[in-house]
Coordinates of C-alpha atoms and ligand atoms in Angstrom, one line a residue:
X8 CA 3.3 -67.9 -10.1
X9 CA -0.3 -68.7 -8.7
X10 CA -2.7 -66.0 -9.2
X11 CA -5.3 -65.3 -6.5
X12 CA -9.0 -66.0 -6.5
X13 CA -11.3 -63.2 -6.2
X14 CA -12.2 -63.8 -2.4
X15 CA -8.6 -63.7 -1.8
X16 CA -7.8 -60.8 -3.4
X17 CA -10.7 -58.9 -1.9
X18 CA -9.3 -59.9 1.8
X19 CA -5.8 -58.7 1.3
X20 CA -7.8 -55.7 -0.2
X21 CA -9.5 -55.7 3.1
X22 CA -6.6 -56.2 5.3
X23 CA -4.1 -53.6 3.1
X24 CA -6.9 -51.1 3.8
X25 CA -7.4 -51.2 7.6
X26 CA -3.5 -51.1 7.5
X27 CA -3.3 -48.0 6.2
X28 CA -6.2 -46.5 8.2
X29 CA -4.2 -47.6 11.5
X30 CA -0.8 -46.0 9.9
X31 CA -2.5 -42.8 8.8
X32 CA -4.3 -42.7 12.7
X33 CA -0.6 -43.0 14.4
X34 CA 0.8 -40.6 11.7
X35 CA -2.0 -37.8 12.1
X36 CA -1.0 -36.8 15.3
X37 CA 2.5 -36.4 14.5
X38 CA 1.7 -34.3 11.5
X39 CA -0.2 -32.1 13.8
X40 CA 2.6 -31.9 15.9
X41 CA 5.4 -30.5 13.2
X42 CA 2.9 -28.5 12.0
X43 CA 2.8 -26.5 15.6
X44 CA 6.0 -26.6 15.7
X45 CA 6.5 -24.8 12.5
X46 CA 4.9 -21.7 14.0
X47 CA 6.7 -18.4 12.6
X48 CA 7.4 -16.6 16.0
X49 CA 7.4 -13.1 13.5
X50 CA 3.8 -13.9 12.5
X51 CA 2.6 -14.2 16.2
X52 CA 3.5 -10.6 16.5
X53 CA 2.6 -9.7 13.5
X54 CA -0.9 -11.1 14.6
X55 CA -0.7 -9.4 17.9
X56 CA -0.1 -6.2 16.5
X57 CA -3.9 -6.7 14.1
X58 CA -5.6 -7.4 16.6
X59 CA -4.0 -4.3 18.8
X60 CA -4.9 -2.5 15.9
X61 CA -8.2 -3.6 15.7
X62 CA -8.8 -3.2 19.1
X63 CA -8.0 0.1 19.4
X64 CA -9.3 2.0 16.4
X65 CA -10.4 4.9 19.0
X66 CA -6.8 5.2 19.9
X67 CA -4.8 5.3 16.7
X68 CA -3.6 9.1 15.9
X69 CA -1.5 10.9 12.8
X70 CA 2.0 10.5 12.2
X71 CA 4.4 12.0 9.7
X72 CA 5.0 10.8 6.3
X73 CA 7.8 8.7 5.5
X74 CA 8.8 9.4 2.2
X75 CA 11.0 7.8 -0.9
X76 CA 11.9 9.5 -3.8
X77 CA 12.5 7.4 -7.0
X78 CA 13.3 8.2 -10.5
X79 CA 15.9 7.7 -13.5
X80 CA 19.1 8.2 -12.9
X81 CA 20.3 12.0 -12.9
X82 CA 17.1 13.3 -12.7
X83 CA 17.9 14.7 -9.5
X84 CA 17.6 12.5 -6.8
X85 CA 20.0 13.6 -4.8
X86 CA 19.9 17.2 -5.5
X87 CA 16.7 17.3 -4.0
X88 CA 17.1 15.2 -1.3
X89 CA 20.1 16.9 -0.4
X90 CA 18.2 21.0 -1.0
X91 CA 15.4 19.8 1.8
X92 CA 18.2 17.9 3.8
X93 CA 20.1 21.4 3.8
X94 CA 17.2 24.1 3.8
X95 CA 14.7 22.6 5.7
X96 CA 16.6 20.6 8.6
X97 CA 16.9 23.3 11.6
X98 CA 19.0 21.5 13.8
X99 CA 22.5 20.4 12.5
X100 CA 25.2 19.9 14.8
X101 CA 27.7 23.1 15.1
X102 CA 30.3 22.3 12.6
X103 CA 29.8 18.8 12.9
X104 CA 29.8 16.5 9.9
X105 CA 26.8 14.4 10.5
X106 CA 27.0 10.7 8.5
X107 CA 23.8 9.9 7.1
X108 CA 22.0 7.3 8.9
X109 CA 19.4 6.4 5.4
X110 CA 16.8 8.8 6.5
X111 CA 16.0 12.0 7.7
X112 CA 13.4 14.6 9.5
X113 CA 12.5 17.9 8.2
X114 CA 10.1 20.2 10.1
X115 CA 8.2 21.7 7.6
X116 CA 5.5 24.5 9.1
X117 CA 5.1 22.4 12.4
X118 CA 4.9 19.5 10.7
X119 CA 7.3 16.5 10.5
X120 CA 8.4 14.7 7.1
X121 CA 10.5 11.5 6.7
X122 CA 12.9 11.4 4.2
X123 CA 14.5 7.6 3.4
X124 CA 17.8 9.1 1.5
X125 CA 18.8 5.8 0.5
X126 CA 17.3 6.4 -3.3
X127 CA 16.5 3.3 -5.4
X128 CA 13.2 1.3 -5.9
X129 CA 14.8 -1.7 -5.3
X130 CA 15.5 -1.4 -1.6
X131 CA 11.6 0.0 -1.6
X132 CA 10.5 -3.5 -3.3
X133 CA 12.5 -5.4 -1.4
X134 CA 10.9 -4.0 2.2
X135 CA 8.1 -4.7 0.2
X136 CA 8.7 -8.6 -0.7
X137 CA 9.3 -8.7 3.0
X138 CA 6.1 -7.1 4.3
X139 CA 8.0 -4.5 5.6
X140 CA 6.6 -1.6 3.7
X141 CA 8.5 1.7 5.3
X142 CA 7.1 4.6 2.5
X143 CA 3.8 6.3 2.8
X144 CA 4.6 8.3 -0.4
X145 CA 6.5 8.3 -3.5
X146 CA 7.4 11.3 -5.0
X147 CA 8.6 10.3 -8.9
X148 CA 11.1 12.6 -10.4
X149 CA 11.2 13.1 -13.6
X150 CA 13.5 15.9 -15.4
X151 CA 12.1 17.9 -17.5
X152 CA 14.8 18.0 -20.2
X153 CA 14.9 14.3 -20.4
X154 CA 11.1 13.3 -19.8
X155 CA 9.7 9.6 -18.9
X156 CA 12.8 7.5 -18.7
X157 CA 12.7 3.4 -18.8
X158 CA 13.6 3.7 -15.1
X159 CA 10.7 6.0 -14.5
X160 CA 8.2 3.7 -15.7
X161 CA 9.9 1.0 -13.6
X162 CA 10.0 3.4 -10.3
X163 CA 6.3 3.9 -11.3
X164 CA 5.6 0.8 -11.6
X165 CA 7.1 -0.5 -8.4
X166 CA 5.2 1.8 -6.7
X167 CA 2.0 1.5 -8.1
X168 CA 2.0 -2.2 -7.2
X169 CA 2.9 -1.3 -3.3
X170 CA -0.5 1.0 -3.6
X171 CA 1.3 4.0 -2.6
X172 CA 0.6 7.5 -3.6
X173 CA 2.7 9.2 -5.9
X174 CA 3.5 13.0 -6.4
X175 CA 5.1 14.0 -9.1
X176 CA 8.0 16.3 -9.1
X177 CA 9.3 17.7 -12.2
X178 CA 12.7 18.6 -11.8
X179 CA 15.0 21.0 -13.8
X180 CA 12.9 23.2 -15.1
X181 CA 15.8 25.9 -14.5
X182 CA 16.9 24.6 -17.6
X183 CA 16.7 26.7 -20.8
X184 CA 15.9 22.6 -22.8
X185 CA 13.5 21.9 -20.2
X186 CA 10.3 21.5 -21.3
X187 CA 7.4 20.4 -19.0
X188 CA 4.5 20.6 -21.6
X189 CA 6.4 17.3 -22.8
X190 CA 6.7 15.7 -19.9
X191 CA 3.4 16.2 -19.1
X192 CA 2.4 14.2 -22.0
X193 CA 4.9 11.9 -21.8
X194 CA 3.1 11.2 -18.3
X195 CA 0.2 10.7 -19.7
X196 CA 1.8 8.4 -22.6
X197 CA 3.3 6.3 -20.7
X198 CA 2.8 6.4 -17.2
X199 CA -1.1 7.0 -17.5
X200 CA -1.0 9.7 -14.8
X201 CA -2.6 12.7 -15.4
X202 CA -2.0 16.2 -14.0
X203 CA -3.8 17.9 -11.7
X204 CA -3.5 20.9 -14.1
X205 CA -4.9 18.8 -17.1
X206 CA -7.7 17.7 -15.0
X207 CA -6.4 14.0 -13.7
X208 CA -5.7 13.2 -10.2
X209 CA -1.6 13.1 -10.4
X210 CA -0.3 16.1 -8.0
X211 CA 2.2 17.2 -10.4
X212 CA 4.7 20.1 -9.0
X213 CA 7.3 22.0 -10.8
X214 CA 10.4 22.4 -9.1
X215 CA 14.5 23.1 -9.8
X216 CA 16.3 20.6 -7.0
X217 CA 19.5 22.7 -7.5
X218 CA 18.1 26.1 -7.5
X219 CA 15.4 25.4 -4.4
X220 CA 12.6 26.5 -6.2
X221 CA 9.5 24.6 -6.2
X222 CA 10.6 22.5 -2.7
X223 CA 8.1 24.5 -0.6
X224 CA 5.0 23.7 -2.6
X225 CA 6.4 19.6 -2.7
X226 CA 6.5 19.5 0.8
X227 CA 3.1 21.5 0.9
X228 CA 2.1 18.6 -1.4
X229 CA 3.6 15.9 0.8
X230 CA 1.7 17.0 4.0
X231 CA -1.9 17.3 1.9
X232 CA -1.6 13.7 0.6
X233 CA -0.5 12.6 4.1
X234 CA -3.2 13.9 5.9
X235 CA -5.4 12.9 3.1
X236 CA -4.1 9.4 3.7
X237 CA -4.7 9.3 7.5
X238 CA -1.6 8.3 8.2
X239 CA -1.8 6.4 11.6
X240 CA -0.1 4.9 14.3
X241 CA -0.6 3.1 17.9
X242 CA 1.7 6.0 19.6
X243 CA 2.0 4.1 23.5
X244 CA 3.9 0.5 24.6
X245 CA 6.9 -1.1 22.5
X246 CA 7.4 -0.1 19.6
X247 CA 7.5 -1.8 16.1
X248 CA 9.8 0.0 13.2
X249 CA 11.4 -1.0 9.9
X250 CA 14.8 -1.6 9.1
X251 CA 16.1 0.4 6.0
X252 CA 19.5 -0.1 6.6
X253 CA 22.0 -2.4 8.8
X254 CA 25.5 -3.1 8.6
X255 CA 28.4 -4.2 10.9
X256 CA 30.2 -1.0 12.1
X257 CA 33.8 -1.5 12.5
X258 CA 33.6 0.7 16.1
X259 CA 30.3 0.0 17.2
X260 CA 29.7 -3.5 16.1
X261 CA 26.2 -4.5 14.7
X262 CA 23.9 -1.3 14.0
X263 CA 20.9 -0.7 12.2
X264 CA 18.6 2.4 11.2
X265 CA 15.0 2.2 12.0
X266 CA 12.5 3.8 11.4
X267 CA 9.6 3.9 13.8
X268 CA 6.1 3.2 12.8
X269 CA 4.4 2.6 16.7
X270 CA 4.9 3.1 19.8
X271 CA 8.0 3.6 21.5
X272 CA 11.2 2.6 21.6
X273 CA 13.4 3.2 25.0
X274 CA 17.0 3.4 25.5
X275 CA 17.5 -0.4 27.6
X276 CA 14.6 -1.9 25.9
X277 CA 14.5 -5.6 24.6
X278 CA 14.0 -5.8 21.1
X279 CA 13.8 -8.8 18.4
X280 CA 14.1 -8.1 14.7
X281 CA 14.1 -11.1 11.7
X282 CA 16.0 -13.5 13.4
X283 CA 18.3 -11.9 15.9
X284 CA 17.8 -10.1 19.1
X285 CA 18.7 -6.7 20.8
X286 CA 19.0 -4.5 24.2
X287 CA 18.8 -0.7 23.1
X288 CA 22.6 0.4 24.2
X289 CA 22.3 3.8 22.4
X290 CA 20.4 5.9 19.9
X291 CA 21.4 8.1 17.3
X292 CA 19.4 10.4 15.7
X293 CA 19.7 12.1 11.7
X294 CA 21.4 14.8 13.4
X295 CA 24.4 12.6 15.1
X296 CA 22.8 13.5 18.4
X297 CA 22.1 10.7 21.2
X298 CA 18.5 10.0 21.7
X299 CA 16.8 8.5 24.6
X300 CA 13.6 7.7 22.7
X301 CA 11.9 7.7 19.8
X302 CA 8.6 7.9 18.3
X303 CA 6.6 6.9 15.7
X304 CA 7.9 8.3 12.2
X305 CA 11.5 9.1 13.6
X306 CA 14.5 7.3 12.2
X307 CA 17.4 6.4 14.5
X308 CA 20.2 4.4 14.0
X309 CA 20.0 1.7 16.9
X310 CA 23.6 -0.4 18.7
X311 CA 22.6 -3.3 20.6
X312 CA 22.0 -6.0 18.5
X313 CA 23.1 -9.6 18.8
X314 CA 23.9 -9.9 15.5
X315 CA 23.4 -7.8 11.9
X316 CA 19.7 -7.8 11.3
X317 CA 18.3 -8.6 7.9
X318 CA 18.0 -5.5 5.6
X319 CA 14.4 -4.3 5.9
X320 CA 13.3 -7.1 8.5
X321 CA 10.7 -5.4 11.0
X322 CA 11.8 -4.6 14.2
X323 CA 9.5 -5.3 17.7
X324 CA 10.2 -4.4 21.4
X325 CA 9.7 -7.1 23.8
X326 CA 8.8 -6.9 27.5
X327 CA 12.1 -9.3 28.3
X328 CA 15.2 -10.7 27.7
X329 CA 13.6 -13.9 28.1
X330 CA 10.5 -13.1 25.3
X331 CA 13.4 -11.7 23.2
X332 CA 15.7 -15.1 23.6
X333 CA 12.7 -17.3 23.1
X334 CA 11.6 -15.6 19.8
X335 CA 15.2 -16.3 18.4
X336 CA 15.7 -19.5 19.5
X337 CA 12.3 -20.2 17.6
X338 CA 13.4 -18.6 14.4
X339 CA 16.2 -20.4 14.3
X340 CA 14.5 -23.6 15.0
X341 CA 12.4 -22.7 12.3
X342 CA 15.5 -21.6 9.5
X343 CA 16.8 -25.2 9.8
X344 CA 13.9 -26.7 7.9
X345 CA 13.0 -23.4 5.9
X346 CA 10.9 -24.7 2.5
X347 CA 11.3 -22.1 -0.3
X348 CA 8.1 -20.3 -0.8
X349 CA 6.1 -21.5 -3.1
X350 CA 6.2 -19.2 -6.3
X351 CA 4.1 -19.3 -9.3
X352 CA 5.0 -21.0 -12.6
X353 CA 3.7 -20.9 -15.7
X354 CA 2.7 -24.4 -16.1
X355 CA 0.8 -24.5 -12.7
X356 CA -1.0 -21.5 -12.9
X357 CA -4.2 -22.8 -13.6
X358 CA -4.3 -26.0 -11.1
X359 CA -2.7 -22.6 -8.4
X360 CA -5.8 -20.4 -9.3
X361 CA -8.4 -23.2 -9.3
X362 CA -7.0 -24.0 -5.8
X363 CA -9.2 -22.4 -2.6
X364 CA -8.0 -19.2 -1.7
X365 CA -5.0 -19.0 -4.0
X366 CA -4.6 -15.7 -6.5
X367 CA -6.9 -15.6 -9.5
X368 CA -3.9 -12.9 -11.4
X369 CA -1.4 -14.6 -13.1
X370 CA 1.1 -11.7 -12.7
X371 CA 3.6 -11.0 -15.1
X372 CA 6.5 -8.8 -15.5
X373 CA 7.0 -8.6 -19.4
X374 CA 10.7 -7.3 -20.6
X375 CA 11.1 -6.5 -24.1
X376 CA 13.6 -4.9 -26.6
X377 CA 12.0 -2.2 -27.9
X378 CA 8.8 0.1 -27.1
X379 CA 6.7 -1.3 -30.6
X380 CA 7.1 -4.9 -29.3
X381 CA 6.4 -4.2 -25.7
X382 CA 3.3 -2.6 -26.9
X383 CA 2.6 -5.2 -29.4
X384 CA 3.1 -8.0 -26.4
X385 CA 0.8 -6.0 -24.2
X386 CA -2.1 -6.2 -27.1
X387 CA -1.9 -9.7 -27.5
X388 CA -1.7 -10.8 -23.7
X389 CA -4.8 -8.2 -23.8
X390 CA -6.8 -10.3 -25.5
X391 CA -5.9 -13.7 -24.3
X392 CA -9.3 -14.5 -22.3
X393 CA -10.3 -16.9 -19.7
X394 CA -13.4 -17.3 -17.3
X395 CA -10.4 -18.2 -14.1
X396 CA -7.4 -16.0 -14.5
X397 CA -6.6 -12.5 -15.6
X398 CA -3.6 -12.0 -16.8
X399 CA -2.3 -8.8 -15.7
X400 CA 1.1 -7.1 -17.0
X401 CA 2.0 -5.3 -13.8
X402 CA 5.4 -4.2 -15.1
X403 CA 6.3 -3.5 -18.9
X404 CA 10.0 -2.2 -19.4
X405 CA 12.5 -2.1 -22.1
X406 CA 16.1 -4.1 -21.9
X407 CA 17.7 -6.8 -19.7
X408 CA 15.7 -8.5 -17.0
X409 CA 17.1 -7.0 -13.6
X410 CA 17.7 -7.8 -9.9
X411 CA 14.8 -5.6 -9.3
X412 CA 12.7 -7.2 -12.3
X413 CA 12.8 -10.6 -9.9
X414 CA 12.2 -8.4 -6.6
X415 CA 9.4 -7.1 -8.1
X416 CA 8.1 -10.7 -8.7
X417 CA 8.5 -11.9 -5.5
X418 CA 7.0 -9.2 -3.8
X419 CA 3.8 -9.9 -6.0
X420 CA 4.2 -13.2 -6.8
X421 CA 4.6 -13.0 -10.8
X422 CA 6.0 -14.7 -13.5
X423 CA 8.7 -13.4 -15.6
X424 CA 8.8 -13.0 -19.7
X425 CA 11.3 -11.7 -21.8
X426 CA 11.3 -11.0 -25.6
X427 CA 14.9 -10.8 -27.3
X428 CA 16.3 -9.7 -24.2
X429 CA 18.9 -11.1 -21.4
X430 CA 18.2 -11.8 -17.9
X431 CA 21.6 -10.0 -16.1
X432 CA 23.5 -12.6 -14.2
X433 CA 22.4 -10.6 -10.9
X434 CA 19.0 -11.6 -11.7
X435 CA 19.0 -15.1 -12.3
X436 CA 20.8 -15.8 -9.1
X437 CA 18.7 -13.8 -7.0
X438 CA 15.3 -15.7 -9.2
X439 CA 17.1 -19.0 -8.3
X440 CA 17.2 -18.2 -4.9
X441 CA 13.5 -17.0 -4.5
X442 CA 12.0 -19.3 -6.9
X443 CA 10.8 -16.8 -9.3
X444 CA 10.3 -17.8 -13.2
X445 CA 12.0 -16.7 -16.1
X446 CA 11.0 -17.4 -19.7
X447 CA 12.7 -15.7 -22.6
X448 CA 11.0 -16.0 -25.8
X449 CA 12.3 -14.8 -29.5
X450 CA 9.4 -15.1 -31.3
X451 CA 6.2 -13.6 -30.1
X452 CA 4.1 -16.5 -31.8
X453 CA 5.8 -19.0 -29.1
X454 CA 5.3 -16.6 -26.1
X455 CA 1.8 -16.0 -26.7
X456 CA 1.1 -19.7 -27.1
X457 CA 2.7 -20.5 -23.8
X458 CA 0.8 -18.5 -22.4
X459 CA -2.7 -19.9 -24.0
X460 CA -1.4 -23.2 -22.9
X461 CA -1.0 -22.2 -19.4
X462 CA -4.4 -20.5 -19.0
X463 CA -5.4 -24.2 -20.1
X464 CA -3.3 -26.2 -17.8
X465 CA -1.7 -27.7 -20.5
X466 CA 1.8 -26.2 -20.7
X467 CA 5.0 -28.5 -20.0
X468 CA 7.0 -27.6 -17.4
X469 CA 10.1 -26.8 -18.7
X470 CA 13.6 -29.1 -18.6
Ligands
LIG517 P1 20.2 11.2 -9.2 O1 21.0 10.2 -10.0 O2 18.7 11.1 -9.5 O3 20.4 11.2 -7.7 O4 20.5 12.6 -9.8 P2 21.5 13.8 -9.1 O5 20.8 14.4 -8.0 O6 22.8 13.2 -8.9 O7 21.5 14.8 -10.3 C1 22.2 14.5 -11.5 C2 22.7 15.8 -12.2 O8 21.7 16.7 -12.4 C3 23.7 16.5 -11.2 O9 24.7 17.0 -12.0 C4 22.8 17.7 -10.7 O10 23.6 18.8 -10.3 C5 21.9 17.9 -11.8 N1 20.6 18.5 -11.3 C6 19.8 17.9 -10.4 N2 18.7 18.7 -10.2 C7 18.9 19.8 -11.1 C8 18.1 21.0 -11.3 O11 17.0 21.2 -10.8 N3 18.5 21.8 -12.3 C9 19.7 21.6 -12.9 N4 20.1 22.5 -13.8 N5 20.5 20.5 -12.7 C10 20.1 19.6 -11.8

């Protein structure tokens, strides 16, 4: 071959240049143009409904509480939900054997509470990961004759990370074994809440689910931390609500339980909710009863939908069919060329926190064995230091690595480690689906030196 002189190379240098400055002119454009295209016709209304909110700061006003109680399993869950649902609920149809619609309204002393009876912090994280957060208050059960439980610390957990306020209720204490002193210091131990009574800030009531005592101070509870919440709402014009529950009804085709959070929503009103689209045909209220409309706080299980909306999508009345169609047709649009969400890894957490406007946590959800090396794990990630991330554990539990271990990342965007322990085949599907990282380590060394690496952007991404 012939090689080029300098003058020649320098031209084609020249030419190859301006080449790519007239591709990258005719290409801008176009990029623009898929770009607008791309628009999420859910985040319009979620941007409609700020600046509503912003707008009208004079015209916001109270609602009830909407409630979840979490806890271990058999610590009385149920019970409890099941004593207000039967004490406190005035109306019930005569005789009538109402089906639970995953949530219901007591009237406690002129005052309304919402109860989501569908138990289970994974349903909570999951509205969560979708930014449709449905709870204003937790209330963690713990009973007395078993104490702090692995599921306790992982219903804490869950709902320390959402920010919202937790009561506890200590349950069972109807027992002759029960023992609240110890559970008490187990909250302390391991949960780092701190009774009221022992001078913290952790509203701590005693109460016996089976035997009703106790319930009246909770709810008393309940409405204190509500008010001292400000619970608001935008009470006029279409509403917007959460999905807690949806399903296809073998009689009455697709239906879904709402609850309301603004405004109102109308028999015969338009409504479009994740990526399907409704007219209001009927209402049903907690209490089986039809409902013409319903308010801000109020659950009601709604029939009109096109389709089966998505579990905990957020729901949002349009003026018209036409607004309604439109939204859909976008959506859809949109679904065809869905990009997974980008979630973090170890090995680019660095070059993701050095980025403008990213995260500077590197969130992890650490699952060990045993409490000593949990503990011993927390330590060492402790004292692993660096000027541009902080590592923070924001959940520490014992055994496998769970569905709700990878919900739990998603909704806050962590990484998840595991020493000497499995990750259940329900989790690694649903991480493979969202993106979300596992690492399982059996020797602490390696664990802790990934980690290092990653905080120096040197870690290899993995096979
Ligand atoms: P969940 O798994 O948290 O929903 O727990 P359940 O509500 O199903 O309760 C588990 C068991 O504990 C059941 O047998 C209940 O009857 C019992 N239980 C719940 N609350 C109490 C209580 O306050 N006192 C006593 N003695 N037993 C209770």
């Amino acid at each position: 071959g012939q090689l080029l002189t300098e003058e020649q190379a320098e031209e084609i240098a020249m030419m190859f240049n301006a080449l790519i400055e007239i591709v990258e002119e005719t290409i801008d454009p176009k990029v623009k143009e898929t770009k607008s295209e791309k628009i999420d016709p859910e985040d319009v209304l979620k941007e409609r409904w700020k600046n509503l909110y912003e707008e009208n700061e004079d015209k916001l006003i109270e609602r009830a509480p909407v409630v979840t109680i979490m806890g271990h399993v058999d610590h009385g869950k149920t019970t409890l939900l099941d004593n207000i649902r039967n004490t406190k609920v005035a109306e019930k149809e005569a005789g009538g054997i109402t089906q639970s619609i995953g949530a219901y309204q007591v009237n406690y002393e002129g005052k309304k509470i919402t109860f989501i009876d569908t138990p289970g912090h994974e349903a909570f994280t999951e509205m969560r990961a979708r930014g449709a957060q449905a709870t204003d208050i937790v209330v963690l059960i713990i009973a007395a004759d078993d104490g702090v439980m692995p599921q306790t610390i992982e219903a804490y957990n869950h709902a320390k990370n959402a920010n919202v306020p937790i009561i506890v209720a200590i349950n069972k204490i109807d027992k002759p074994n029960a023992n609240i002193d110890l559970t008490k210091q187990q909250m302390v131990a391991k949960l780092n809440l701190i009774p009221e009574d022992w001078g913290g800030d952790t509203i701590t009531v005693p109460i016996s689910a089976k035997a009703g005592q106790g319930i009246d101070e909770l709810l008393e509870m309940i409405l204190l931390v509500a008010e001292m919440q400000e619970i608001r709402c935008y009470p006029e014009g279409l509403a917007r609500g959460v999905i807690i529950e949806s399903k296809l009804d073998k009689f009455l085709g697709p239906v879904a339980t709402t609850i309301i959070k603004d405004g109102k929503l109308k028999v015969g009103d338009y409504f479009v909710a994740g990526s399907t689209f409704g007219k209001v045909r009927r209402m049903i209220d907690p209490n089986g009863k039809n409902v013409k409309v319903a308010g801000p706080s109020d659950p009601v299980q709604i029939l009109g939908f096109e389709e089966v909306p998505d579990m905990h999508s957020i729901l949002y009345g349009v003026k018209t069919l036409h607004e309604a169609k439109d939204y859909v047709e976008k959506k859809k649009a949109l679904e065809e060329k869905v990009v997974q969400k980008r979630h973090i890894r170890l090995e680019d957490a660095l070059k993701m926190m050095q980025e403008e406007g990213e995260q500077k946590t590197l969130n992890i959800i650490l699952k060990a064995d045993t409490f000593g090396s949990l503990e011993a794990l927390k330590n060492a990630i402790a004292k692993l230091e660096n000027p541009e991330i902080e590592l923070q554990v924001i959940h520490g539990g014992i055994g496998a690595i769970t569905k709700s271990d990878v919900m739990l990342a998603t909704a806050s965007n962590a990484v998840i480690l595991g020493f000497r322990v499995k990750a259940d085949s329900g989790a690694v599907k649903y991480a493979e689906h969202e993106n979300i990282q596992i690492k399982r380590y059996d020797i602490i060394f390696n664990l802790i030196d990934d980690l290092k690496k990653a905080l120096q952007g040197m870690l290899e991404p993995e096979e």
